[in-house]
PDB file of C-alpha atoms in Angstrom:
ATOM      1  CA  UNK S   1       4.172  16.510 -55.376  1.00 38.00           C
ATOM      2  CA  UNK S   2       2.734  14.012 -52.931  1.00 37.00           C
ATOM      3  CA  UNK S   3       0.288  15.242 -50.280  1.00 40.00           C
ATOM      4  CA  UNK S   4      -0.826  13.736 -46.991  1.00 43.00           C
ATOM      5  CA  UNK S   5      -4.548  13.803 -46.190  1.00 52.00           C
ATOM      6  CA  UNK S   6      -5.339  16.307 -43.445  1.00 49.00           C
ATOM      7  CA  UNK S   7      -6.756  13.667 -41.069  1.00 53.00           C
ATOM      8  CA  UNK S   8      -3.646  11.553 -41.478  1.00 52.00           C
ATOM      9  CA  UNK S   9      -1.447  14.575 -40.773  1.00 47.00           C
ATOM     10  CA  UNK S  10      -3.288  15.333 -37.522  1.00 48.00           C
ATOM     11  CA  UNK S  11      -2.946  11.699 -36.458  1.00 50.00           C
ATOM     12  CA  UNK S  12       0.760  11.833 -37.251  1.00 47.00           C
ATOM     13  CA  UNK S  13       1.257  15.024 -35.217  1.00 44.00           C
ATOM     14  CA  UNK S  14      -0.717  13.562 -32.289  1.00 45.00           C
ATOM     15  CA  UNK S  15       1.396  10.414 -32.317  1.00 50.00           C
ATOM     16  CA  UNK S  16       4.587  12.468 -32.440  1.00 43.00           C
ATOM     17  CA  UNK S  17       3.457  14.628 -29.510  1.00 45.00           C
ATOM     18  CA  UNK S  18       2.563  11.547 -27.478  1.00 47.00           C
ATOM     19  CA  UNK S  19       5.931  10.003 -28.238  1.00 57.00           C
ATOM     20  CA  UNK S  20       7.687  13.162 -27.020  1.00 86.00           C
ATOM     21  CA  UNK S  21       5.770  13.352 -23.732  1.00 93.00           C
ATOM     22  CA  UNK S  22       7.584  11.396 -21.016  1.00 96.00           C
ATOM     23  CA  UNK S  23       5.444   8.979 -19.022  1.00 97.00           C
ATOM     24  CA  UNK S  24       5.852   8.246 -15.319  1.00 98.00           C
ATOM     25  CA  UNK S  25       4.183   5.027 -14.160  1.00 98.00           C
ATOM     26  CA  UNK S  26       3.304   4.954 -10.456  1.00 98.00           C
ATOM     27  CA  UNK S  27       2.011   1.718  -8.970  1.00 97.00           C
ATOM     28  CA  UNK S  28      -0.397   2.379  -6.102  1.00 95.00           C
ATOM     29  CA  UNK S  29      -3.388   0.949  -4.282  1.00 91.00           C
ATOM     30  CA  UNK S  30      -6.947   1.252  -5.536  1.00 89.00           C
ATOM     31  CA  UNK S  31      -8.325   3.874  -3.167  1.00 88.00           C
ATOM     32  CA  UNK S  32      -5.365   6.231  -3.673  1.00 94.00           C
ATOM     33  CA  UNK S  33      -6.073   6.520  -7.396  1.00 94.00           C
ATOM     34  CA  UNK S  34      -9.874   6.526  -7.095  1.00 92.00           C
ATOM     35  CA  UNK S  35     -11.870   9.604  -8.044  1.00 93.00           C
ATOM     36  CA  UNK S  36     -12.337  10.444  -4.354  1.00 92.00           C
ATOM     37  CA  UNK S  37      -8.732   9.668  -3.388  1.00 95.00           C
ATOM     38  CA  UNK S  38      -5.672  11.960  -3.556  1.00 97.00           C
ATOM     39  CA  UNK S  39      -4.531  10.591  -6.919  1.00 97.00           C
ATOM     40  CA  UNK S  40      -6.478  12.889  -9.278  1.00 97.00           C
ATOM     41  CA  UNK S  41      -5.434  16.114  -7.518  1.00 98.00           C
ATOM     42  CA  UNK S  42      -1.812  14.999  -7.231  1.00 98.00           C
ATOM     43  CA  UNK S  43      -1.787  13.935 -10.884  1.00 98.00           C
ATOM     44  CA  UNK S  44      -3.147  17.294 -11.998  1.00 98.00           C
ATOM     45  CA  UNK S  45      -0.762  19.294  -9.835  1.00 98.00           C
ATOM     46  CA  UNK S  46       2.341  17.359 -10.826  1.00 98.00           C
ATOM     47  CA  UNK S  47       1.532  17.344 -14.538  1.00 98.00           C
ATOM     48  CA  UNK S  48       1.211  21.129 -14.480  1.00 96.00           C
ATOM     49  CA  UNK S  49       4.899  21.379 -13.609  1.00 92.00           C
ATOM     50  CA  UNK S  50       6.495  18.269 -15.117  1.00 96.00           C
ATOM     51  CA  UNK S  51       5.468  18.383 -18.765  1.00 93.00           C
ATOM     52  CA  UNK S  52       4.792  14.678 -18.485  1.00 97.00           C
ATOM     53  CA  UNK S  53       2.032  12.114 -18.338  1.00 98.00           C
ATOM     54  CA  UNK S  54       1.615  10.735 -14.807  1.00 98.00           C
ATOM     55  CA  UNK S  55      -0.111   7.365 -14.868  1.00 97.00           C
ATOM     56  CA  UNK S  56      -1.375   5.607 -11.747  1.00 97.00           C
ATOM     57  CA  UNK S  57      -1.483   1.823 -12.118  1.00 96.00           C
ATOM     58  CA  UNK S  58      -3.542   0.142  -9.394  1.00 94.00           C
ATOM     59  CA  UNK S  59      -2.918  -3.282  -7.904  1.00 85.00           C
ATOM     60  CA  UNK S  60      -5.459  -3.863  -5.161  1.00 76.00           C
ATOM     61  CA  UNK S  61      -4.292  -2.969  -1.655  1.00 78.00           C
ATOM     62  CA  UNK S  62      -0.806  -2.115  -0.393  1.00 77.00           C
ATOM     63  CA  UNK S  63       0.481  -5.632   0.213  1.00 81.00           C
ATOM     64  CA  UNK S  64      -0.686  -6.622  -3.271  1.00 85.00           C
ATOM     65  CA  UNK S  65       1.630  -3.924  -4.684  1.00 89.00           C
ATOM     66  CA  UNK S  66       4.673  -5.685  -3.308  1.00 91.00           C
ATOM     67  CA  UNK S  67       3.446  -9.065  -4.539  1.00 91.00           C
ATOM     68  CA  UNK S  68       3.026  -7.652  -8.045  1.00 93.00           C
ATOM     69  CA  UNK S  69       6.458  -6.050  -7.995  1.00 94.00           C
ATOM     70  CA  UNK S  70       8.069  -9.282  -6.808  1.00 94.00           C
ATOM     71  CA  UNK S  71       6.371 -11.127  -9.650  1.00 94.00           C
ATOM     72  CA  UNK S  72       7.492  -8.622 -12.289  1.00 95.00           C
ATOM     73  CA  UNK S  73      10.987  -8.119 -10.914  1.00 95.00           C
ATOM     74  CA  UNK S  74      13.422  -5.916 -12.824  1.00 93.00           C
ATOM     75  CA  UNK S  75      11.145  -6.134 -15.886  1.00 94.00           C
ATOM     76  CA  UNK S  76       8.465  -4.064 -14.141  1.00 95.00           C
ATOM     77  CA  UNK S  77       7.340  -0.948 -16.006  1.00 95.00           C
ATOM     78  CA  UNK S  78       6.850   0.897 -12.703  1.00 97.00           C
ATOM     79  CA  UNK S  79       8.949   3.971 -12.005  1.00 98.00           C
ATOM     80  CA  UNK S  80       7.607   4.557  -8.492  1.00 98.00           C
ATOM     81  CA  UNK S  81       5.785   2.366  -5.972  1.00 97.00           C
ATOM     82  CA  UNK S  82       3.453   4.337  -3.709  1.00 97.00           C
ATOM     83  CA  UNK S  83       1.582   2.669  -0.856  1.00 95.00           C
ATOM     84  CA  UNK S  84       3.869   0.239   0.927  1.00 95.00           C
ATOM     85  CA  UNK S  85       4.281   0.707   4.665  1.00 95.00           C
ATOM     86  CA  UNK S  86       6.960  -0.002   7.244  1.00 95.00           C
ATOM     87  CA  UNK S  87       5.655  -3.537   7.780  1.00 94.00           C
ATOM     88  CA  UNK S  88       6.659  -4.265   4.171  1.00 93.00           C
ATOM     89  CA  UNK S  89       9.734  -2.128   3.522  1.00 95.00           C
ATOM     90  CA  UNK S  90      12.305  -4.665   4.774  1.00 94.00           C
ATOM     91  CA  UNK S  91      10.869  -7.239   2.394  1.00 94.00           C
ATOM     92  CA  UNK S  92      10.720  -4.669  -0.413  1.00 95.00           C
ATOM     93  CA  UNK S  93      14.342  -3.608   0.165  1.00 96.00           C
ATOM     94  CA  UNK S  94      15.433  -7.254   0.033  1.00 95.00           C
ATOM     95  CA  UNK S  95      14.291  -7.438  -3.605  1.00 95.00           C
ATOM     96  CA  UNK S  96      17.136  -5.104  -4.597  1.00 97.00           C
ATOM     97  CA  UNK S  97      14.737  -3.304  -6.947  1.00 97.00           C
ATOM     98  CA  UNK S  98      14.740   0.104  -5.234  1.00 98.00           C
ATOM     99  CA  UNK S  99      17.110   3.049  -5.549  1.00 98.00           C
ATOM    100  CA  UNK S 100      17.760   5.823  -2.988  1.00 97.00           C
ATOM    101  CA  UNK S 101      15.092   8.515  -3.161  1.00 97.00           C
ATOM    102  CA  UNK S 102      17.486  11.376  -2.396  1.00 95.00           C
ATOM    103  CA  UNK S 103      14.837  13.488  -0.628  1.00 96.00           C
ATOM    104  CA  UNK S 104      15.145  15.263   2.732  1.00 96.00           C
ATOM    105  CA  UNK S 105      13.732  13.404   5.731  1.00 95.00           C
ATOM    106  CA  UNK S 106      10.122  14.298   6.535  1.00 97.00           C
ATOM    107  CA  UNK S 107       9.394  16.066   9.822  1.00 96.00           C
ATOM    108  CA  UNK S 108       5.740  15.402  10.618  1.00 96.00           C
ATOM    109  CA  UNK S 109       5.828  11.811  11.894  1.00 96.00           C
ATOM    110  CA  UNK S 110       5.171  10.975  15.568  1.00 94.00           C
ATOM    111  CA  UNK S 111       8.247   8.709  15.673  1.00 93.00           C
ATOM    112  CA  UNK S 112      11.800   9.057  14.271  1.00 92.00           C
ATOM    113  CA  UNK S 113      12.096   7.713  10.732  1.00 91.00           C
ATOM    114  CA  UNK S 114      14.787   7.925   8.075  1.00 88.00           C
ATOM    115  CA  UNK S 115      15.184   5.450   5.221  1.00 94.00           C
ATOM    116  CA  UNK S 116      17.294   6.020   2.126  1.00 96.00           C
ATOM    117  CA  UNK S 117      14.943   4.064  -0.151  1.00 97.00           C
ATOM    118  CA  UNK S 118      11.448   4.759   1.150  1.00 98.00           C
ATOM    119  CA  UNK S 119       9.961   8.229   1.574  1.00 98.00           C
ATOM    120  CA  UNK S 120       6.924   8.620   3.887  1.00 98.00           C
ATOM    121  CA  UNK S 121       3.963  10.530   2.470  1.00 98.00           C
ATOM    122  CA  UNK S 122       1.354  10.004   5.223  1.00 98.00           C
ATOM    123  CA  UNK S 123       0.662   8.196   8.487  1.00 98.00           C
ATOM    124  CA  UNK S 124      -2.134   7.224  10.856  1.00 98.00           C
ATOM    125  CA  UNK S 125      -3.187   4.943  13.701  1.00 98.00           C
ATOM    126  CA  UNK S 126      -5.182   1.782  13.051  1.00 98.00           C
ATOM    127  CA  UNK S 127      -8.479   1.633  14.917  1.00 98.00           C
ATOM    128  CA  UNK S 128     -11.915   0.032  14.886  1.00 98.00           C
ATOM    129  CA  UNK S 129     -14.510   2.487  13.610  1.00 98.00           C
ATOM    130  CA  UNK S 130     -18.109   2.278  14.804  1.00 98.00           C
ATOM    131  CA  UNK S 131     -21.315   4.266  15.075  1.00 98.00           C
ATOM    132  CA  UNK S 132     -21.451   6.730  17.974  1.00 98.00           C
ATOM    133  CA  UNK S 133     -24.719   5.041  18.947  1.00 97.00           C
ATOM    134  CA  UNK S 134     -22.865   1.823  19.855  1.00 98.00           C
ATOM    135  CA  UNK S 135     -23.319   1.244  23.561  1.00 96.00           C
ATOM    136  CA  UNK S 136     -20.212   0.531  25.637  1.00 95.00           C
ATOM    137  CA  UNK S 137     -17.640   0.219  22.831  1.00 97.00           C
ATOM    138  CA  UNK S 138     -14.749  -2.093  23.739  1.00 98.00           C
ATOM    139  CA  UNK S 139     -11.643  -0.540  25.253  1.00 98.00           C
ATOM    140  CA  UNK S 140      -9.301  -3.402  24.343  1.00 98.00           C
ATOM    141  CA  UNK S 141      -8.981  -6.475  22.151  1.00 98.00           C
ATOM    142  CA  UNK S 142      -9.906  -8.613  25.138  1.00 98.00           C
ATOM    143  CA  UNK S 143     -13.130  -6.682  25.679  1.00 98.00           C
ATOM    144  CA  UNK S 144     -13.891  -6.944  21.973  1.00 98.00           C
ATOM    145  CA  UNK S 145     -13.338 -10.712  22.026  1.00 98.00           C
ATOM    146  CA  UNK S 146     -15.594 -11.062  25.070  1.00 98.00           C
ATOM    147  CA  UNK S 147     -18.427  -9.152  23.360  1.00 98.00           C
ATOM    148  CA  UNK S 148     -20.921 -10.262  20.731  1.00 97.00           C
ATOM    149  CA  UNK S 149     -19.972  -7.387  18.426  1.00 98.00           C
ATOM    150  CA  UNK S 150     -19.444  -8.205  14.763  1.00 98.00           C
ATOM    151  CA  UNK S 151     -16.359  -6.882  12.984  1.00 98.00           C
ATOM    152  CA  UNK S 152     -14.968  -6.816   9.444  1.00 98.00           C
ATOM    153  CA  UNK S 153     -11.203  -7.001   8.945  1.00 98.00           C
ATOM    154  CA  UNK S 154      -8.803  -7.241   6.008  1.00 96.00           C
ATOM    155  CA  UNK S 155      -6.518 -10.048   4.864  1.00 95.00           C
ATOM    156  CA  UNK S 156      -2.887  -9.428   5.964  1.00 94.00           C
ATOM    157  CA  UNK S 157      -1.612 -11.253   2.874  1.00 91.00           C
ATOM    158  CA  UNK S 158      -3.078  -8.647   0.511  1.00 87.00           C
ATOM    159  CA  UNK S 159      -3.877  -5.613   2.652  1.00 89.00           C
ATOM    160  CA  UNK S 160      -1.630  -3.288   4.644  1.00 90.00           C
ATOM    161  CA  UNK S 161      -4.395  -2.571   7.205  1.00 92.00           C
ATOM    162  CA  UNK S 162      -4.887  -6.325   7.584  1.00 95.00           C
ATOM    163  CA  UNK S 163      -1.164  -6.793   8.167  1.00 95.00           C
ATOM    164  CA  UNK S 164      -1.181  -3.811  10.498  1.00 96.00           C
ATOM    165  CA  UNK S 165      -3.864  -5.481  12.600  1.00 98.00           C
ATOM    166  CA  UNK S 166      -1.779  -8.649  12.897  1.00 98.00           C
ATOM    167  CA  UNK S 167       1.193  -6.551  13.987  1.00 98.00           C
ATOM    168  CA  UNK S 168      -1.009  -4.558  16.374  1.00 98.00           C
ATOM    169  CA  UNK S 169      -2.162  -7.692  18.187  1.00 98.00           C
ATOM    170  CA  UNK S 170       1.401  -9.081  18.210  1.00 98.00           C
ATOM    171  CA  UNK S 171       2.847  -5.836  19.541  1.00 97.00           C
ATOM    172  CA  UNK S 172       0.215  -5.541  22.263  1.00 98.00           C
ATOM    173  CA  UNK S 173       0.093  -9.178  23.383  1.00 98.00           C
ATOM    174  CA  UNK S 174       3.281 -10.901  22.232  1.00 97.00           C
ATOM    175  CA  UNK S 175       3.081 -14.632  22.945  1.00 96.00           C
ATOM    176  CA  UNK S 176      -0.629 -14.297  23.739  1.00 97.00           C
ATOM    177  CA  UNK S 177      -1.465 -13.181  20.181  1.00 97.00           C
ATOM    178  CA  UNK S 178      -2.832 -16.592  19.147  1.00 97.00           C
ATOM    179  CA  UNK S 179      -5.069 -16.609  22.227  1.00 97.00           C
ATOM    180  CA  UNK S 180      -6.430 -13.165  21.317  1.00 98.00           C
ATOM    181  CA  UNK S 181      -7.135 -14.261  17.755  1.00 98.00           C
ATOM    182  CA  UNK S 182      -8.890 -17.338  19.045  1.00 97.00           C
ATOM    183  CA  UNK S 183     -11.160 -15.089  21.101  1.00 97.00           C
ATOM    184  CA  UNK S 184     -11.834 -12.765  18.159  1.00 98.00           C
ATOM    185  CA  UNK S 185     -12.696 -15.558  15.746  1.00 97.00           C
ATOM    186  CA  UNK S 186     -16.423 -15.523  16.544  1.00 97.00           C
ATOM    187  CA  UNK S 187     -16.583 -11.739  16.154  1.00 98.00           C
ATOM    188  CA  UNK S 188     -15.279 -11.723  12.585  1.00 98.00           C
ATOM    189  CA  UNK S 189     -18.038 -11.561   9.948  1.00 98.00           C
ATOM    190  CA  UNK S 190     -15.623 -11.806   7.045  1.00 98.00           C
ATOM    191  CA  UNK S 191     -12.072 -11.072   5.944  1.00 97.00           C
ATOM    192  CA  UNK S 192     -11.866  -8.918   2.810  1.00 96.00           C
ATOM    193  CA  UNK S 193      -8.957  -8.558   0.346  1.00 92.00           C
ATOM    194  CA  UNK S 194      -8.681  -4.833   0.938  1.00 88.00           C
ATOM    195  CA  UNK S 195      -9.831  -1.827   2.954  1.00 90.00           C
ATOM    196  CA  UNK S 196     -12.463  -0.535   0.521  1.00 88.00           C
ATOM    197  CA  UNK S 197     -14.486  -3.745   0.578  1.00 94.00           C
ATOM    198  CA  UNK S 198     -14.390  -3.960   4.371  1.00 96.00           C
ATOM    199  CA  UNK S 199     -15.410  -0.350   4.938  1.00 96.00           C
ATOM    200  CA  UNK S 200     -18.212  -0.691   2.419  1.00 96.00           C
ATOM    201  CA  UNK S 201     -19.637  -3.660   4.316  1.00 98.00           C
ATOM    202  CA  UNK S 202     -19.569  -1.654   7.548  1.00 98.00           C
ATOM    203  CA  UNK S 203     -21.398   1.257   5.923  1.00 98.00           C
ATOM    204  CA  UNK S 204     -24.001  -1.186   4.620  1.00 98.00           C
ATOM    205  CA  UNK S 205     -24.667  -2.315   8.174  1.00 97.00           C
ATOM    206  CA  UNK S 206     -23.079  -5.757   7.852  1.00 98.00           C
ATOM    207  CA  UNK S 207     -20.923  -5.275  10.962  1.00 98.00           C
ATOM    208  CA  UNK S 208     -20.783  -3.224  14.155  1.00 98.00           C
ATOM    209  CA  UNK S 209     -17.143  -2.237  13.682  1.00 98.00           C
ATOM    210  CA  UNK S 210     -14.548  -2.202  10.916  1.00 98.00           C
ATOM    211  CA  UNK S 211     -10.784  -2.122  10.957  1.00 98.00           C
ATOM    212  CA  UNK S 212      -9.780   1.294   9.666  1.00 98.00           C
ATOM    213  CA  UNK S 213      -8.061   4.372  11.138  1.00 98.00           C
ATOM    214  CA  UNK S 214      -8.602   6.921  13.883  1.00 98.00           C
ATOM    215  CA  UNK S 215      -8.858   9.470  11.058  1.00 98.00           C
ATOM    216  CA  UNK S 216     -11.686   7.745   9.168  1.00 97.00           C
ATOM    217  CA  UNK S 217     -14.450   9.586  11.078  1.00 98.00           C
ATOM    218  CA  UNK S 218     -13.013  12.852   9.736  1.00 97.00           C
ATOM    219  CA  UNK S 219     -14.236  11.868   6.270  1.00 96.00           C
ATOM    220  CA  UNK S 220     -17.807  11.524   7.428  1.00 97.00           C
ATOM    221  CA  UNK S 221     -17.625  14.734   9.461  1.00 97.00           C
ATOM    222  CA  UNK S 222     -15.916  16.941   6.857  1.00 97.00           C
ATOM    223  CA  UNK S 223     -17.140  15.497   3.557  1.00 95.00           C
ATOM    224  CA  UNK S 224     -20.629  14.435   4.608  1.00 96.00           C
ATOM    225  CA  UNK S 225     -21.427  16.563   7.653  1.00 97.00           C
ATOM    226  CA  UNK S 226     -22.021  13.295   9.509  1.00 97.00           C
ATOM    227  CA  UNK S 227     -20.820  13.107  13.119  1.00 97.00           C
ATOM    228  CA  UNK S 228     -22.177   9.602  13.755  1.00 98.00           C
ATOM    229  CA  UNK S 229     -18.873   7.729  13.271  1.00 98.00           C
ATOM    230  CA  UNK S 230     -16.027   7.451  15.758  1.00 98.00           C
ATOM    231  CA  UNK S 231     -13.076   5.201  16.585  1.00 98.00           C
ATOM    232  CA  UNK S 232     -12.717   3.034  19.684  1.00 98.00           C
ATOM    233  CA  UNK S 233      -9.762   3.945  21.920  1.00 98.00           C
ATOM    234  CA  UNK S 234      -7.886   0.814  23.043  1.00 98.00           C
ATOM    235  CA  UNK S 235      -6.028   0.826  26.345  1.00 97.00           C
ATOM    236  CA  UNK S 236      -3.145  -1.280  24.998  1.00 97.00           C
ATOM    237  CA  UNK S 237      -2.358   1.427  22.441  1.00 97.00           C
ATOM    238  CA  UNK S 238      -2.778   1.739  18.686  1.00 98.00           C
ATOM    239  CA  UNK S 239      -0.422   0.544  15.975  1.00 98.00           C
ATOM    240  CA  UNK S 240       0.998   3.144  13.612  1.00 97.00           C
ATOM    241  CA  UNK S 241       0.993   2.935   9.850  1.00 97.00           C
ATOM    242  CA  UNK S 242       3.581   4.967   7.942  1.00 97.00           C
ATOM    243  CA  UNK S 243       2.928   4.830   4.199  1.00 97.00           C
ATOM    244  CA  UNK S 244       5.875   5.270   1.870  1.00 97.00           C
ATOM    245  CA  UNK S 245       6.854   5.680  -1.769  1.00 98.00           C
ATOM    246  CA  UNK S 246      10.002   4.387  -3.439  1.00 97.00           C
ATOM    247  CA  UNK S 247      11.812   4.792  -6.762  1.00 98.00           C
ATOM    248  CA  UNK S 248      12.596   1.718  -8.843  1.00 98.00           C
ATOM    249  CA  UNK S 249      16.259   1.311  -9.763  1.00 97.00           C
ATOM    250  CA  UNK S 250      15.271   0.159 -13.262  1.00 96.00           C
ATOM    251  CA  UNK S 251      13.111   3.227 -13.959  1.00 97.00           C
ATOM    252  CA  UNK S 252      13.662   4.730 -17.394  1.00 95.00           C
ATOM    253  CA  UNK S 253      12.593   8.110 -15.962  1.00 97.00           C
ATOM    254  CA  UNK S 254      14.790   8.504 -12.848  1.00 97.00           C
ATOM    255  CA  UNK S 255      14.844  12.315 -12.897  1.00 97.00           C
ATOM    256  CA  UNK S 256      11.078  12.432 -13.302  1.00 98.00           C
ATOM    257  CA  UNK S 257      10.675   9.919 -10.479  1.00 98.00           C
ATOM    258  CA  UNK S 258      12.827  12.140  -8.254  1.00 98.00           C
ATOM    259  CA  UNK S 259      10.712  15.161  -9.164  1.00 98.00           C
ATOM    260  CA  UNK S 260       7.533  13.265  -8.343  1.00 98.00           C
ATOM    261  CA  UNK S 261       8.822  12.199  -4.919  1.00 98.00           C
ATOM    262  CA  UNK S 262       9.833  15.784  -4.176  1.00 98.00           C
ATOM    263  CA  UNK S 263       6.352  16.937  -5.197  1.00 98.00           C
ATOM    264  CA  UNK S 264       4.720  14.206  -3.079  1.00 98.00           C
ATOM    265  CA  UNK S 265       6.542  15.459   0.035  1.00 98.00           C
ATOM    266  CA  UNK S 266       5.844  19.112  -0.754  1.00 98.00           C
ATOM    267  CA  UNK S 267       3.019  21.213   0.668  1.00 97.00           C
ATOM    268  CA  UNK S 268       0.831  21.098  -2.459  1.00 97.00           C
ATOM    269  CA  UNK S 269       0.515  17.306  -2.390  1.00 98.00           C
ATOM    270  CA  UNK S 270       0.658  16.998   1.404  1.00 98.00           C
ATOM    271  CA  UNK S 271      -2.249  19.435   1.759  1.00 98.00           C
ATOM    272  CA  UNK S 272      -4.397  17.072  -0.311  1.00 97.00           C
ATOM    273  CA  UNK S 273      -3.752  14.040   1.944  1.00 98.00           C
ATOM    274  CA  UNK S 274      -5.931  14.837   5.001  1.00 98.00           C
ATOM    275  CA  UNK S 275      -9.186  15.306   3.076  1.00 97.00           C
ATOM    276  CA  UNK S 276      -8.692  12.722   0.323  1.00 97.00           C
ATOM    277  CA  UNK S 277      -6.643   9.890   1.829  1.00 96.00           C
ATOM    278  CA  UNK S 278      -7.934  10.795   5.306  1.00 97.00           C
ATOM    279  CA  UNK S 279      -4.554  10.349   6.951  1.00 97.00           C
ATOM    280  CA  UNK S 280      -2.062  12.678   8.608  1.00 98.00           C
ATOM    281  CA  UNK S 281       0.492  14.302   6.268  1.00 98.00           C
ATOM    282  CA  UNK S 282       4.136  13.269   6.577  1.00 98.00           C
ATOM    283  CA  UNK S 283       5.269  16.893   6.606  1.00 98.00           C
ATOM    284  CA  UNK S 284       3.560  19.650   8.633  1.00 96.00           C
ATOM    285  CA  UNK S 285       1.165  21.741   6.561  1.00 97.00           C
ATOM    286  CA  UNK S 286       1.736  25.476   6.252  1.00 93.00           C
ATOM    287  CA  UNK S 287      -1.978  26.021   6.843  1.00 95.00           C
ATOM    288  CA  UNK S 288      -2.363  23.365   9.555  1.00 96.00           C
ATOM    289  CA  UNK S 289      -4.777  20.430   9.602  1.00 97.00           C
ATOM    290  CA  UNK S 290      -8.340  20.917   8.360  1.00 97.00           C
ATOM    291  CA  UNK S 291     -11.038  21.800  10.862  1.00 97.00           C
ATOM    292  CA  UNK S 292     -12.556  18.590  12.180  1.00 96.00           C
ATOM    293  CA  UNK S 293      -9.297  16.739  12.785  1.00 97.00           C
ATOM    294  CA  UNK S 294      -9.223  18.154  16.306  1.00 97.00           C
ATOM    295  CA  UNK S 295     -12.241  15.966  17.134  1.00 97.00           C
ATOM    296  CA  UNK S 296     -10.395  12.691  16.463  1.00 98.00           C
ATOM    297  CA  UNK S 297      -9.181  10.399  19.224  1.00 96.00           C
ATOM    298  CA  UNK S 298      -5.494  10.721  20.057  1.00 96.00           C
ATOM    299  CA  UNK S 299      -4.090   7.402  21.318  1.00 96.00           C
ATOM    300  CA  UNK S 300      -2.070   7.712  24.498  1.00 91.00           C
ATOM    301  CA  UNK S 301       0.314   4.985  23.318  1.00 95.00           C
ATOM    302  CA  UNK S 302       1.717   4.347  19.840  1.00 96.00           C
ATOM    303  CA  UNK S 303       2.807   0.826  18.915  1.00 97.00           C
ATOM    304  CA  UNK S 304       5.236   0.144  16.070  1.00 97.00           C
ATOM    305  CA  UNK S 305       7.757  -2.542  15.240  1.00 96.00           C
ATOM    306  CA  UNK S 306      10.915  -1.408  13.496  1.00 94.00           C
ATOM    307  CA  UNK S 307      11.172  -2.263   9.809  1.00 92.00           C
ATOM    308  CA  UNK S 308      13.667  -4.992  10.645  1.00 94.00           C
ATOM    309  CA  UNK S 309      11.492  -6.470  13.407  1.00 96.00           C
ATOM    310  CA  UNK S 310       8.404  -6.406  11.200  1.00 95.00           C
ATOM    311  CA  UNK S 311      10.284  -8.036   8.335  1.00 93.00           C
ATOM    312  CA  UNK S 312      11.602 -10.796  10.569  1.00 95.00           C
ATOM    313  CA  UNK S 313       8.281 -11.687  12.194  1.00 95.00           C
ATOM    314  CA  UNK S 314       5.781 -10.958   9.424  1.00 94.00           C
ATOM    315  CA  UNK S 315       5.417 -14.461   7.978  1.00 95.00           C
ATOM    316  CA  UNK S 316       5.218 -16.153  11.368  1.00 97.00           C
ATOM    317  CA  UNK S 317       2.667 -13.622  12.667  1.00 97.00           C
ATOM    318  CA  UNK S 318       0.452 -14.096   9.610  1.00 97.00           C
ATOM    319  CA  UNK S 319       0.733 -17.878   9.903  1.00 97.00           C
ATOM    320  CA  UNK S 320      -0.280 -17.583  13.566  1.00 97.00           C
ATOM    321  CA  UNK S 321      -3.338 -15.530  12.529  1.00 97.00           C
ATOM    322  CA  UNK S 322      -4.291 -18.110   9.882  1.00 96.00           C
ATOM    323  CA  UNK S 323      -3.938 -21.025  12.268  1.00 96.00           C
ATOM    324  CA  UNK S 324      -6.003 -19.350  14.989  1.00 94.00           C
ATOM    325  CA  UNK S 325      -8.882 -18.512  12.644  1.00 94.00           C
ATOM    326  CA  UNK S 326      -8.813 -21.976  11.065  1.00 92.00           C
ATOM    327  CA  UNK S 327      -9.375 -23.810  14.345  1.00 85.00           C
TER     328      UNK S 327
END
């Protein structure tokens, strides 16, 4: 009778168990999957109910996700893409790589939204964050350009906040956007690939203001007990970001992808968003927003291009930004 060594048997059983555990690959941006982001809690919660292995695969910032997916095409191993926004969804839909998500429409957004392929999971307003000690913070892009304040922004070719800023200026100023960028050129310390790098530079004192969100001060207040950060309220309004997730048509785990999207829109995952991703949840929370969110600025005017408008003007708006900063 032949026998198998005990260590070899354990290795065999472990391999068999791993082979029987379905894997769901979710492409997302770096900060979402970081140890302080919503990824770990969402991974733990979903795995408790799915009997699967949820794997987050990071690819820089949101715009870099789409670039990676376009490069990989139908051969991508991703089952779900999480972290695009409405400035990118028209371009993402044009790839033909996404399938309908099949989930109910969310009900917590400040504007109407319904898309068969892309399910919102959070939203927020872009804003420039600064120290509360900053004297006479600007109330508009024109005031910012006229000041000697130093700012850090993100690259619209790789970062969804960077693209959001380009759309913000375009929405607020239209044909004058190039003029505004020309005025802001001297204020810009640097342009980073993504949000994390830019915010880190601000915290290190390298700039007076950083492109982020009206909700960013909530992190400092709630997580650190620090009330020294705030966001500047701009008279021309603030551009909205609606972040979405989508299922890949070529996924080899379509039912699991559907279950994940349902979980992402449910209260358990949505309740994690405000104090980990520091954004507003896409669906209202049963328990309401965490204490501290009531202190945040509430823009009087929300700016947002439709997905179709954003898709049509994106390349030209980014080229306009590049040309203005290059002069």
